[in-house]
Amino acid sequence: MQTTIHHCSASHEAILYYEVTGQGEPVVVLHGNGENCHYFEHQIPVLSQSYQVIAPDTRAHGQSTRGNAPLDFYLFADDVIAILDDLGISKAHLLGFSDGGNIALHTALKYPNRVLSIIADGANIFPSGLMPEVQAHQQEKYKVLCEKAKNDASYQQKVDVYGLMIHHPDLSFDQLSQIHVPTLILAGEHDMIAPEHTQAIADAIDGSQLFIVAGGDHFIAAKMPDVFNALVLDFLQAQ
């Protein structure tokens, strides 16, 4: 399946890199913090047999530039729409992992008429939704990055990107109740997202489906692709 490379302008002087593979209804795949579109290397060849898969590098990640605005998830939602507009697409399914799942939720809240469905894998709506030991580790790493950035400006973008997991997202369950598109919430049995947080996200979105992958951790798409792909395809084909 041929993949085409694209670049488009976004707000605040950012240039977004994205790849397009396949034909059919559009599915935007959104990677996690510190990654790039190749996180979905096991999903794109499968999904693109039936769908047009759009795989961006999130702003300040991979080959997408940062621009000159503070990073937050509503800005990333704007970027999703900029890519859809660049392709002339009115609506798309959103499949997001971790911070990508957070982007999908923010996009549905800010642009409800542009989203066909959401698949959020390992998402959280505020930092304390993570397991306590994960939060502690992230905070320690963030402190180290901040110290390095004081003497080396090249660390500042790393601080900004990693800081997304420290200071963001900042949604409420009441806000999630405003989402009215078909939604699948996924997580691993041993995810870094607290199980009660994942459950509460699913409970807050009316009619959403919840599936916990037995034996899985936070990276089920990468480590258990056959299981993950089957869940995603079943959900998409039902829409």
Short mmCIF file of N, CA and C in Angstrom, two decimals, residues 28-192:
data_model
loop_
_atom_site.label_atom_id
_atom_site.label_comp_id
_atom_site.label_asym_id
_atom_site.label_seq_id
_atom_site.Cartn_x
_atom_site.Cartn_y
_atom_site.Cartn_z
N VAL A 28 -7.73 9.07 11.62
CA VAL A 28 -6.52 9.78 12.05
C VAL A 28 -5.94 9.04 13.25
N VAL A 29 -4.67 8.64 13.15
CA VAL A 29 -4.02 7.92 14.25
C VAL A 29 -3.06 8.89 14.95
N LEU A 30 -3.21 9.01 16.27
CA LEU A 30 -2.52 10.03 17.05
C LEU A 30 -1.64 9.36 18.09
N HIS A 31 -0.34 9.53 17.96
CA HIS A 31 0.63 8.86 18.83
C HIS A 31 0.73 9.54 20.20
N GLY A 32 1.55 8.95 21.07
CA GLY A 32 1.70 9.44 22.43
C GLY A 32 2.86 10.41 22.61
N ASN A 33 3.07 10.82 23.84
CA ASN A 33 4.08 11.81 24.19
C ASN A 33 5.49 11.31 23.84
N GLY A 34 6.25 12.17 23.16
CA GLY A 34 7.62 11.84 22.83
C GLY A 34 7.80 10.87 21.69
N GLU A 35 6.73 10.51 21.01
CA GLU A 35 6.79 9.52 19.93
C GLU A 35 6.58 10.22 18.58
N ASN A 36 6.35 9.42 17.56
CA ASN A 36 5.95 9.95 16.25
C ASN A 36 4.97 8.98 15.62
N CYS A 37 4.58 9.27 14.38
CA CYS A 37 3.51 8.49 13.74
C CYS A 37 3.87 7.02 13.56
N HIS A 38 5.15 6.68 13.65
CA HIS A 38 5.55 5.29 13.44
C HIS A 38 5.21 4.39 14.63
N TYR A 39 4.69 4.99 15.71
CA TYR A 39 4.19 4.14 16.80
C TYR A 39 3.14 3.16 16.26
N PHE A 40 2.40 3.58 15.25
CA PHE A 40 1.32 2.75 14.71
C PHE A 40 1.76 1.89 13.53
N GLU A 41 3.03 1.48 13.54
CA GLU A 41 3.55 0.70 12.42
C GLU A 41 2.83 -0.64 12.25
N HIS A 42 2.26 -1.17 13.33
CA HIS A 42 1.53 -2.44 13.24
C HIS A 42 0.05 -2.25 12.92
N GLN A 43 -0.42 -1.01 12.96
CA GLN A 43 -1.83 -0.74 12.70
C GLN A 43 -2.06 -0.22 11.28
N ILE A 44 -1.16 0.63 10.80
CA ILE A 44 -1.42 1.29 9.52
C ILE A 44 -1.56 0.29 8.36
N PRO A 45 -0.70 -0.73 8.23
CA PRO A 45 -0.89 -1.66 7.11
C PRO A 45 -2.22 -2.42 7.17
N VAL A 46 -2.71 -2.67 8.37
CA VAL A 46 -3.98 -3.38 8.53
C VAL A 46 -5.16 -2.46 8.27
N LEU A 47 -5.17 -1.30 8.93
CA LEU A 47 -6.29 -0.37 8.78
C LEU A 47 -6.41 0.17 7.36
N SER A 48 -5.26 0.38 6.71
CA SER A 48 -5.29 0.99 5.38
C SER A 48 -5.85 0.08 4.30
N GLN A 49 -6.10 -1.19 4.62
CA GLN A 49 -6.77 -2.06 3.66
C GLN A 49 -8.23 -1.68 3.47
N SER A 50 -8.79 -0.98 4.48
CA SER A 50 -10.21 -0.61 4.41
C SER A 50 -10.46 0.87 4.61
N TYR A 51 -9.45 1.59 5.12
CA TYR A 51 -9.64 2.99 5.48
C TYR A 51 -8.48 3.84 4.94
N GLN A 52 -8.75 5.14 4.85
CA GLN A 52 -7.68 6.10 4.58
C GLN A 52 -7.08 6.47 5.93
N VAL A 53 -5.85 6.05 6.17
CA VAL A 53 -5.20 6.27 7.46
C VAL A 53 -4.30 7.51 7.36
N ILE A 54 -4.55 8.44 8.24
CA ILE A 54 -3.81 9.71 8.29
C ILE A 54 -2.99 9.70 9.57
N ALA A 55 -1.68 9.73 9.42
CA ALA A 55 -0.79 9.56 10.57
C ALA A 55 0.11 10.78 10.73
N PRO A 56 -0.26 11.72 11.59
CA PRO A 56 0.58 12.90 11.80
C PRO A 56 1.63 12.70 12.88
N ASP A 57 2.68 13.49 12.78
CA ASP A 57 3.55 13.73 13.92
C ASP A 57 2.95 14.92 14.66
N THR A 58 2.63 14.74 15.93
CA THR A 58 2.09 15.84 16.73
C THR A 58 3.07 17.02 16.73
N ARG A 59 2.53 18.21 16.78
CA ARG A 59 3.35 19.42 16.88
C ARG A 59 4.45 19.23 17.95
N ALA A 60 5.66 19.63 17.59
CA ALA A 60 6.84 19.51 18.47
C ALA A 60 7.32 18.08 18.63
N HIS A 61 6.81 17.17 17.81
CA HIS A 61 7.23 15.77 17.81
C HIS A 61 7.66 15.39 16.39
N GLY A 62 8.57 14.42 16.31
CA GLY A 62 8.92 13.89 15.00
C GLY A 62 9.36 14.98 14.05
N GLN A 63 8.74 14.99 12.86
CA GLN A 63 9.11 15.97 11.83
C GLN A 63 8.19 17.18 11.79
N SER A 64 7.27 17.29 12.75
CA SER A 64 6.44 18.49 12.86
C SER A 64 7.15 19.52 13.73
N THR A 65 7.06 20.77 13.33
CA THR A 65 7.73 21.81 14.09
C THR A 65 6.87 22.25 15.28
N ARG A 66 7.47 23.01 16.17
CA ARG A 66 6.79 23.40 17.40
C ARG A 66 5.88 24.61 17.22
N GLY A 67 6.29 25.54 16.35
CA GLY A 67 5.59 26.81 16.31
C GLY A 67 5.98 27.66 17.51
N ASN A 68 5.22 28.72 17.76
CA ASN A 68 5.60 29.66 18.81
C ASN A 68 4.54 29.84 19.89
N ALA A 69 3.67 28.84 20.06
CA ALA A 69 2.63 28.93 21.08
C ALA A 69 2.89 27.90 22.18
N PRO A 70 2.43 28.17 23.40
CA PRO A 70 2.52 27.15 24.45
C PRO A 70 1.78 25.89 24.03
N LEU A 71 2.34 24.74 24.38
CA LEU A 71 1.74 23.47 23.98
C LEU A 71 0.59 23.12 24.91
N ASP A 72 -0.54 22.75 24.32
CA ASP A 72 -1.64 22.18 25.10
C ASP A 72 -2.51 21.36 24.17
N PHE A 73 -3.45 20.64 24.74
CA PHE A 73 -4.20 19.67 23.94
C PHE A 73 -5.25 20.31 23.03
N TYR A 74 -5.76 21.47 23.38
CA TYR A 74 -6.67 22.15 22.47
C TYR A 74 -5.91 22.68 21.25
N LEU A 75 -4.65 23.07 21.43
CA LEU A 75 -3.82 23.45 20.29
C LEU A 75 -3.60 22.25 19.38
N PHE A 76 -3.34 21.09 19.98
CA PHE A 76 -3.19 19.88 19.17
C PHE A 76 -4.49 19.53 18.44
N ALA A 77 -5.62 19.79 19.08
CA ALA A 77 -6.92 19.57 18.41
C ALA A 77 -7.03 20.47 17.19
N ASP A 78 -6.60 21.73 17.32
CA ASP A 78 -6.59 22.63 16.17
C ASP A 78 -5.75 22.04 15.04
N ASP A 79 -4.64 21.40 15.41
CA ASP A 79 -3.76 20.83 14.39
C ASP A 79 -4.42 19.66 13.66
N VAL A 80 -5.17 18.84 14.38
CA VAL A 80 -5.92 17.75 13.73
C VAL A 80 -6.85 18.33 12.67
N ILE A 81 -7.54 19.40 13.02
CA ILE A 81 -8.47 20.02 12.07
C ILE A 81 -7.72 20.65 10.90
N ALA A 82 -6.55 21.23 11.16
CA ALA A 82 -5.75 21.80 10.07
C ALA A 82 -5.38 20.73 9.06
N ILE A 83 -5.06 19.53 9.53
CA ILE A 83 -4.73 18.42 8.63
C ILE A 83 -5.96 17.97 7.85
N LEU A 84 -7.09 17.83 8.52
CA LEU A 84 -8.32 17.46 7.81
C LEU A 84 -8.66 18.51 6.75
N ASP A 85 -8.51 19.78 7.10
CA ASP A 85 -8.80 20.84 6.12
C ASP A 85 -7.83 20.77 4.95
N ASP A 86 -6.58 20.46 5.23
CA ASP A 86 -5.58 20.36 4.18
C ASP A 86 -5.94 19.27 3.18
N LEU A 87 -6.60 18.22 3.66
CA LEU A 87 -7.01 17.10 2.80
C LEU A 87 -8.44 17.26 2.27
N GLY A 88 -9.14 18.31 2.69
CA GLY A 88 -10.51 18.50 2.26
C GLY A 88 -11.48 17.50 2.87
N ILE A 89 -11.19 17.05 4.09
CA ILE A 89 -12.00 16.04 4.78
C ILE A 89 -12.87 16.73 5.82
N SER A 90 -14.16 16.43 5.80
CA SER A 90 -15.08 17.09 6.74
C SER A 90 -15.13 16.40 8.09
N LYS A 91 -15.05 15.06 8.11
CA LYS A 91 -15.14 14.31 9.36
C LYS A 91 -14.21 13.10 9.30
N ALA A 92 -13.74 12.69 10.47
CA ALA A 92 -12.85 11.53 10.52
C ALA A 92 -13.02 10.78 11.83
N HIS A 93 -12.68 9.50 11.81
CA HIS A 93 -12.52 8.72 13.03
C HIS A 93 -11.18 9.10 13.65
N LEU A 94 -11.10 9.14 14.96
CA LEU A 94 -9.86 9.46 15.66
C LEU A 94 -9.45 8.28 16.53
N LEU A 95 -8.25 7.78 16.28
CA LEU A 95 -7.67 6.71 17.08
C LEU A 95 -6.43 7.27 17.76
N GLY A 96 -6.47 7.41 19.09
CA GLY A 96 -5.36 8.01 19.79
C GLY A 96 -4.84 7.14 20.90
N PHE A 97 -3.51 7.13 21.04
CA PHE A 97 -2.84 6.39 22.11
C PHE A 97 -2.26 7.36 23.13
N SER A 98 -2.55 7.16 24.41
CA SER A 98 -1.97 7.94 25.49
C SER A 98 -2.27 9.42 25.27
N ASP A 99 -1.24 10.27 25.12
CA ASP A 99 -1.53 11.68 24.84
C ASP A 99 -2.32 11.84 23.54
N GLY A 100 -2.16 10.92 22.61
CA GLY A 100 -2.96 10.95 21.39
C GLY A 100 -4.43 10.71 21.68
N GLY A 101 -4.73 9.84 22.67
CA GLY A 101 -6.10 9.67 23.11
C GLY A 101 -6.64 10.93 23.72
N ASN A 102 -5.79 11.64 24.46
CA ASN A 102 -6.19 12.92 25.04
C ASN A 102 -6.49 13.94 23.94
N ILE A 103 -5.67 13.93 22.89
CA ILE A 103 -5.93 14.82 21.75
C ILE A 103 -7.28 14.50 21.11
N ALA A 104 -7.57 13.21 20.96
CA ALA A 104 -8.84 12.81 20.36
C ALA A 104 -10.02 13.34 21.18
N LEU A 105 -9.94 13.21 22.50
CA LEU A 105 -11.03 13.70 23.36
C LEU A 105 -11.17 15.21 23.25
N HIS A 106 -10.06 15.93 23.25
CA HIS A 106 -10.12 17.39 23.13
C HIS A 106 -10.68 17.81 21.78
N THR A 107 -10.31 17.08 20.73
CA THR A 107 -10.83 17.41 19.40
C THR A 107 -12.34 17.23 19.34
N ALA A 108 -12.83 16.16 19.94
CA ALA A 108 -14.27 15.92 19.95
C ALA A 108 -15.01 16.99 20.75
N LEU A 109 -14.38 17.50 21.79
CA LEU A 109 -15.02 18.56 22.59
C LEU A 109 -15.01 19.89 21.85
N LYS A 110 -13.91 20.21 21.20
CA LYS A 110 -13.79 21.52 20.53
C LYS A 110 -14.42 21.53 19.14
N TYR A 111 -14.38 20.39 18.46
CA TYR A 111 -14.89 20.30 17.08
C TYR A 111 -15.82 19.10 16.94
N PRO A 112 -16.94 19.09 17.65
CA PRO A 112 -17.79 17.89 17.64
C PRO A 112 -18.32 17.51 16.27
N ASN A 113 -18.44 18.48 15.38
CA ASN A 113 -18.99 18.19 14.05
C ASN A 113 -17.95 17.65 13.08
N ARG A 114 -16.71 17.50 13.53
CA ARG A 114 -15.66 17.00 12.65
C ARG A 114 -15.24 15.58 13.00
N VAL A 115 -15.87 14.99 14.01
CA VAL A 115 -15.43 13.69 14.52
C VAL A 115 -16.52 12.65 14.29
N LEU A 116 -16.15 11.53 13.63
CA LEU A 116 -17.08 10.43 13.41
C LEU A 116 -17.14 9.50 14.61
N SER A 117 -15.99 9.20 15.19
CA SER A 117 -15.92 8.32 16.36
C SER A 117 -14.56 8.50 17.01
N ILE A 118 -14.46 8.00 18.23
CA ILE A 118 -13.21 8.09 19.00
C ILE A 118 -12.81 6.70 19.48
N ILE A 119 -11.54 6.38 19.33
CA ILE A 119 -10.93 5.25 20.02
C ILE A 119 -9.80 5.84 20.85
N ALA A 120 -9.93 5.79 22.17
CA ALA A 120 -8.92 6.36 23.07
C ALA A 120 -8.28 5.23 23.85
N ASP A 121 -7.01 5.01 23.59
CA ASP A 121 -6.25 3.91 24.20
C ASP A 121 -5.29 4.48 25.23
N GLY A 122 -5.48 4.14 26.49
CA GLY A 122 -4.58 4.60 27.53
C GLY A 122 -4.61 6.10 27.74
N ALA A 123 -5.81 6.68 27.66
CA ALA A 123 -5.96 8.13 27.84
C ALA A 123 -6.18 8.47 29.30
N ASN A 124 -5.91 9.74 29.63
CA ASN A 124 -6.24 10.26 30.96
C ASN A 124 -6.72 11.69 30.79
N ILE A 125 -7.56 12.17 31.70
CA ILE A 125 -8.09 13.53 31.53
C ILE A 125 -7.51 14.52 32.53
N PHE A 126 -6.70 14.05 33.46
CA PHE A 126 -5.88 14.92 34.31
C PHE A 126 -4.71 14.09 34.82
N PRO A 127 -3.60 14.75 35.22
CA PRO A 127 -2.38 14.00 35.55
C PRO A 127 -2.55 12.97 36.66
N SER A 128 -3.41 13.26 37.64
CA SER A 128 -3.56 12.31 38.74
C SER A 128 -4.36 11.07 38.35
N GLY A 129 -4.74 11.00 37.08
CA GLY A 129 -5.35 9.78 36.58
C GLY A 129 -4.35 8.66 36.40
N LEU A 130 -3.06 8.99 36.44
CA LEU A 130 -2.02 7.98 36.33
C LEU A 130 -1.80 7.30 37.68
N MET A 131 -1.24 6.11 37.64
CA MET A 131 -0.89 5.41 38.86
C MET A 131 0.10 6.25 39.66
N PRO A 132 0.01 6.26 40.98
CA PRO A 132 0.87 7.14 41.80
C PRO A 132 2.36 6.95 41.53
N GLU A 133 2.80 5.72 41.36
CA GLU A 133 4.23 5.49 41.14
C GLU A 133 4.69 6.05 39.79
N VAL A 134 3.78 6.05 38.82
CA VAL A 134 4.09 6.61 37.51
C VAL A 134 4.20 8.13 37.61
N GLN A 135 3.25 8.74 38.33
CA GLN A 135 3.32 10.18 38.54
C GLN A 135 4.63 10.59 39.20
N ALA A 136 5.03 9.85 40.22
CA ALA A 136 6.27 10.18 40.95
C ALA A 136 7.48 10.10 40.03
N HIS A 137 7.54 9.05 39.21
CA HIS A 137 8.65 8.90 38.27
C HIS A 137 8.67 10.04 37.27
N GLN A 138 7.50 10.41 36.74
CA GLN A 138 7.43 11.48 35.75
C GLN A 138 7.87 12.82 36.35
N GLN A 139 7.46 13.07 37.57
CA GLN A 139 7.83 14.33 38.22
C GLN A 139 9.33 14.42 38.44
N GLU A 140 9.96 13.30 38.81
CA GLU A 140 11.41 13.30 38.99
C GLU A 140 12.12 13.54 37.66
N LYS A 141 11.67 12.88 36.62
CA LYS A 141 12.29 13.08 35.31
C LYS A 141 12.11 14.51 34.83
N TYR A 142 10.95 15.07 35.09
CA TYR A 142 10.67 16.44 34.67
C TYR A 142 11.62 17.42 35.38
N LYS A 143 11.86 17.20 36.66
CA LYS A 143 12.79 18.05 37.42
C LYS A 143 14.19 18.00 36.80
N VAL A 144 14.62 16.81 36.43
CA VAL A 144 15.94 16.65 35.81
C VAL A 144 16.02 17.42 34.50
N LEU A 145 14.99 17.28 33.67
CA LEU A 145 14.97 17.99 32.39
C LEU A 145 14.98 19.50 32.60
N CYS A 146 14.22 19.99 33.58
CA CYS A 146 14.19 21.42 33.86
C CYS A 146 15.55 21.93 34.30
N GLU A 147 16.25 21.15 35.11
CA GLU A 147 17.60 21.54 35.55
C GLU A 147 18.55 21.60 34.36
N LYS A 148 18.48 20.62 33.47
CA LYS A 148 19.36 20.61 32.30
C LYS A 148 19.07 21.79 31.37
N ALA A 149 17.78 22.15 31.27
CA ALA A 149 17.39 23.25 30.39
C ALA A 149 17.94 24.59 30.87
N LYS A 150 18.24 24.70 32.15
CA LYS A 150 18.79 25.97 32.67
C LYS A 150 20.15 26.28 32.05
N ASN A 151 20.88 25.23 31.70
CA ASN A 151 22.23 25.42 31.16
C ASN A 151 22.37 25.02 29.70
N ASP A 152 21.32 24.44 29.15
CA ASP A 152 21.38 23.96 27.77
C ASP A 152 20.02 24.21 27.12
N ALA A 153 19.95 25.22 26.27
CA ALA A 153 18.67 25.61 25.67
C ALA A 153 18.07 24.52 24.81
N SER A 154 18.88 23.56 24.37
CA SER A 154 18.36 22.49 23.51
C SER A 154 17.39 21.59 24.26
N TYR A 155 17.40 21.67 25.59
CA TYR A 155 16.49 20.85 26.39
C TYR A 155 15.11 21.49 26.56
N GLN A 156 14.93 22.73 26.13
CA GLN A 156 13.67 23.41 26.42
C GLN A 156 12.48 22.74 25.76
N GLN A 157 12.65 22.31 24.50
CA GLN A 157 11.51 21.63 23.85
C GLN A 157 11.21 20.31 24.54
N LYS A 158 12.23 19.61 25.02
CA LYS A 158 11.98 18.37 25.77
C LYS A 158 11.20 18.68 27.04
N VAL A 159 11.53 19.78 27.70
CA VAL A 159 10.80 20.20 28.90
C VAL A 159 9.34 20.49 28.54
N ASP A 160 9.13 21.20 27.46
CA ASP A 160 7.77 21.57 27.06
C ASP A 160 6.94 20.33 26.73
N VAL A 161 7.54 19.39 26.00
CA VAL A 161 6.81 18.18 25.60
C VAL A 161 6.55 17.29 26.82
N TYR A 162 7.58 17.05 27.61
CA TYR A 162 7.40 16.19 28.78
C TYR A 162 6.46 16.85 29.79
N GLY A 163 6.48 18.15 29.85
CA GLY A 163 5.61 18.88 30.76
C GLY A 163 4.13 18.69 30.48
N LEU A 164 3.80 18.25 29.26
CA LEU A 164 2.39 17.95 28.96
C LEU A 164 1.84 16.88 29.89
N MET A 165 2.70 15.96 30.31
CA MET A 165 2.24 14.89 31.19
C MET A 165 2.22 15.32 32.66
N ILE A 166 2.90 16.43 32.95
CA ILE A 166 2.95 16.94 34.32
C ILE A 166 1.82 17.92 34.59
N HIS A 167 1.57 18.80 33.63
CA HIS A 167 0.61 19.90 33.82
C HIS A 167 -0.71 19.71 33.08
N HIS A 168 -0.77 18.77 32.19
CA HIS A 168 -1.95 18.56 31.35
C HIS A 168 -2.25 17.06 31.33
N PRO A 169 -3.44 16.69 30.81
CA PRO A 169 -4.56 17.56 30.45
C PRO A 169 -5.32 18.04 31.68
N ASP A 170 -6.35 18.82 31.44
CA ASP A 170 -7.11 19.40 32.54
C ASP A 170 -8.60 19.41 32.17
N LEU A 171 -9.13 18.22 31.98
CA LEU A 171 -10.55 18.07 31.67
C LEU A 171 -11.31 17.60 32.90
N SER A 172 -12.61 17.65 32.81
CA SER A 172 -13.47 17.13 33.88
C SER A 172 -14.38 16.06 33.31
N PHE A 173 -14.93 15.24 34.18
CA PHE A 173 -15.88 14.23 33.72
C PHE A 173 -17.15 14.87 33.19
N ASP A 174 -17.52 16.03 33.73
CA ASP A 174 -18.68 16.76 33.19
C ASP A 174 -18.43 17.15 31.74
N GLN A 175 -17.21 17.57 31.42
CA GLN A 175 -16.91 17.90 30.03
C GLN A 175 -17.03 16.67 29.14
N LEU A 176 -16.56 15.54 29.61
CA LEU A 176 -16.65 14.33 28.80
C LEU A 176 -18.10 13.97 28.48
N SER A 177 -19.01 14.34 29.36
CA SER A 177 -20.43 14.04 29.12
C SER A 177 -20.98 14.78 27.90
N GLN A 178 -20.21 15.76 27.40
CA GLN A 178 -20.62 16.50 26.20
C GLN A 178 -20.23 15.79 24.91
N ILE A 179 -19.51 14.69 25.02
CA ILE A 179 -19.11 13.93 23.83
C ILE A 179 -20.25 12.99 23.45
N HIS A 180 -20.69 13.10 22.20
CA HIS A 180 -21.86 12.32 21.76
C HIS A 180 -21.58 11.58 20.46
N VAL A 181 -20.35 11.12 20.29
CA VAL A 181 -20.04 10.28 19.13
C VAL A 181 -19.68 8.90 19.66
N PRO A 182 -19.81 7.87 18.83
CA PRO A 182 -19.43 6.52 19.28
C PRO A 182 -17.98 6.52 19.79
N THR A 183 -17.78 5.92 20.95
CA THR A 183 -16.47 5.99 21.60
C THR A 183 -16.09 4.63 22.17
N LEU A 184 -14.85 4.24 21.91
CA LEU A 184 -14.27 3.03 22.50
C LEU A 184 -13.10 3.45 23.38
N ILE A 185 -13.17 3.08 24.65
CA ILE A 185 -12.09 3.33 25.60
C ILE A 185 -11.34 2.02 25.81
N LEU A 186 -10.03 2.06 25.56
CA LEU A 186 -9.18 0.88 25.70
C LEU A 186 -8.09 1.14 26.73
N ALA A 187 -7.67 0.09 27.39
CA ALA A 187 -6.52 0.15 28.29
C ALA A 187 -6.04 -1.27 28.53
N GLY A 188 -4.79 -1.38 28.94
CA GLY A 188 -4.26 -2.67 29.33
C GLY A 188 -4.60 -2.98 30.77
N GLU A 189 -4.66 -4.26 31.08
CA GLU A 189 -4.95 -4.68 32.45
C GLU A 189 -3.93 -4.09 33.43
N HIS A 190 -2.69 -3.93 32.98
CA HIS A 190 -1.63 -3.40 33.83
C HIS A 190 -1.17 -2.04 33.31
N ASP A 191 -2.11 -1.23 32.89
CA ASP A 191 -1.81 0.08 32.31
C ASP A 191 -1.24 1.02 33.36
N MET A 192 -0.51 2.06 32.90
CA MET A 192 -0.05 3.09 33.82
C MET A 192 -1.17 4.05 34.20
#
